[in-house]
Each structure stands twice: as C-alpha cells, then as structure tokens.
Amino acid sequence: MLACAALCAIGSSAAYAQHAYPERPVRLIVSQAPGGSSDTIARLWAEHAGKAIGATIVVENKPGAGGIIAAQSLLSQPADGYSLLYGSVSLMVLNQFTYKPLPYTPEKDFTGVAMLTTVPFVLSANPKTGITSLKELTEKAKAAPGKLNYSSAGLGNSTHLAVELLSKKLGISMTHIPYKGESDGIMAAIGGQTEIMAPVYGTALPHILNKKLNPLAVLSPQRLPELPDVPTASELGVKGFDNMGWSAVVARAGTPPAIIEKLNKATESFHQNPSVQARLKTLGVIPVSGPASLVMETTARDVAAWGPTLQSLDLNSK
C-alpha cells in the first residue's frame, strides 16, 4: 500500500508539473546570429507563443559550426520544455552529410514541436561582377573554375548546400566561403568579399530592391510576387530546388507530450494571428501548420530525397 501510494504521488507530481508548465521563462536557442531572417522569425514566434503559454520565451543566439553549437546547447539541458531549439533544414537534415562524426542524431535526440515556415532562396550576384543571369554565371564559372567565391551562413547550412547542389547540376565549380550567420554572409556578397550567395528570400529582397545584389534565379516552385521577372531554377532547366528551406521548433527527445502539445497549440495561434501573417509575408516566408509529428516526418522525407546527392558531394572534406 505504501509503495502504491508513493507511485501515485510521483504520478500526480509529474502530471502537476506538466499542467503547471511553464513556471519560469523558456529559452529558444537559435543557431544564427542576430539580424537574419531566421533570427527574426524565431523572435516573432517567441513573442507570440510566449503570450499564448503565459511565459516569457527568451531567444539565445548561438551561431557557428552549422548549428552544432546550438544543438549541443539544447542537449545539455533537461528534456523539460524549458529549452527549445529553432530547427532548420540545415540543422535537422543537411548537417549529417557535412559533419562527420555529427555529435547529435536528429531523429533520436530531438522531437518535433511545430513546423513554422518554408522559404525560397534567391541565387544572387554582386553587381560589380556583371552577372545578371544564371546563364552568365555558368559561363563565367566555366571560364575560370574555382575563381568565383560564394558566401553562406555556415558550412553545411542550406545557403551553402543549395549552391553546391546547383553548381553540380550546372557543371561548374566555385569556392565556398562560410560565415557565422546569414547576415554576415550576405554583407560579404554585397561588400565584394564574395561574388555569389543564395540567401533566403526575406534577407535578399531589400538588397535586391536597393540594387546591391542581382537576382539570378529563385529556388521555389513559382516566381515571387515582388520579383516577377526573376525566373525559377526549374524554368531555367534546373530541377529539384522547390523546397530547400524550412524552419521548425524542436525539443529534446523525452520532453513530456503534454508540453509538446501546449507549444504546438501556441504555434497554431501564432500562425492564425493576422499581424503574424502580415509580418511573415514581408519576410518572404510561407507559414506551415501541422501536428508536432510533421517536423520529424519532414526531416525523414528530406533525408531520403537529398541524401544520395549530398553524400556524393563529399562535403565533409571541404
């Protein structure tokens, strides 16, 4: 009887702890430096989801190593829902083909909380290069293999692998220069330290409109309303670049389901908020709603879709 009472007390305490969540601030770890579109989306979610769950969600930027630093920061904390990670296709899918050994296993170490967005990329060039089209880029790169430099938000980041995959399909070679975050990478392309980058749409658009970057192609299923004259890669004969970027919130595996469900419902509220919808539109991203399970399902889908090509690139040696 005493043992039964003790077990019941433990169960009641666990249920109460989950019901009471959150009792203190929650932190959202972001693998990008402040200022880029990922950081902006993370802070937007933190603000609105925090109100929905009745707690402050604090954003912590831990850039570098393609998201590994951020992932390890999450895994150093208990699976109690008080530390979350802004997950991206880079961190969840692409890193395993770039960093070996990878010090985390997405499908074992993480559990999905909610999908947030999907985002197009815009392959862009510094205007001083004179490159205004994908055709001109191909011609210039083939004339001088490896001479053109392209920047990214970090080794293994989707802004890196999008260009690597595109280069392979075009039969060209460029030199990769990784930076600690998207904002640093795009400033390098604008400043002439590199010539090419494929930033996400929301980051690229202001610089394109200000004539600081020449858009060459959009990596999305259709043309973008704000850039109606810029063709998609598919229109230019380069297939397979329709869904390169997405973001989500993930937690440590073992986080109580009730906490995951509460955060997922807060994300539903986030997606349905008109001011959020308007802000996401200005950032050039598309909201993606769904159950928590959709995060890991999307991860598995993309590993299967891109894995063979990424393995063939042998990116770990670059």
C-alpha angles and dihedrals in degrees: 000000000000091000091049091050091050092051091048090050091051091049092048091049092051091048091048092049091053093044091049093050121158105040095152138019118302121219126217113203115212122195094207130077119254117277104043127104093260091056091047093052091046092053092046090053092045092053096049099035090048091057090047094054095037099245142093114261109203120203116222117191114213106168128179142069093052093291097312093117091053093045092050090049089058093045091053089065131073120268092249103116095252093105119049134173130224098229124203136182087259095055096039102037117007102047093069089064094046109038117053119213093024109203093221137042111218097206093048104033100041139050125199122253102175143327112245114181148339119219139195122229125221117213103218141179135206106256091230089069090066089227111141103157142035088249092057091047091052092049094048094046093049091049091056112019113209095005096106114076124209127195129217140181089257144315108305093010114137089248086061099043095043089063093042092052092044091049091052092052091048094046094237136127126219131168117252119224110186122206133191097259141349096271091056091047095051093047088054090054091048093046095050099247084119131017104213139037138162102213123173114274098253093053095043100045101074091049092047092050089049090052092242092121133032112223112223104175140344120234099217139096093261141014118280119249093230092049103039094157095054111093125221119249087246091057088054091053099262109121132194103049101102100111111021099140136050138148135210143163116251135182135198115285109261096040107146112267092230090060092047090051092050091052092045091053089049088055091052087056089047092054093046095051109107093214090052091049091052092048093049089051091055088051090054096240131127119227116236119199129189146112121308090256090066091076096063092037089056090047092054091046094054095044088056094043099047104022100093094048094045092049090053091056091062090212093171089077096053 
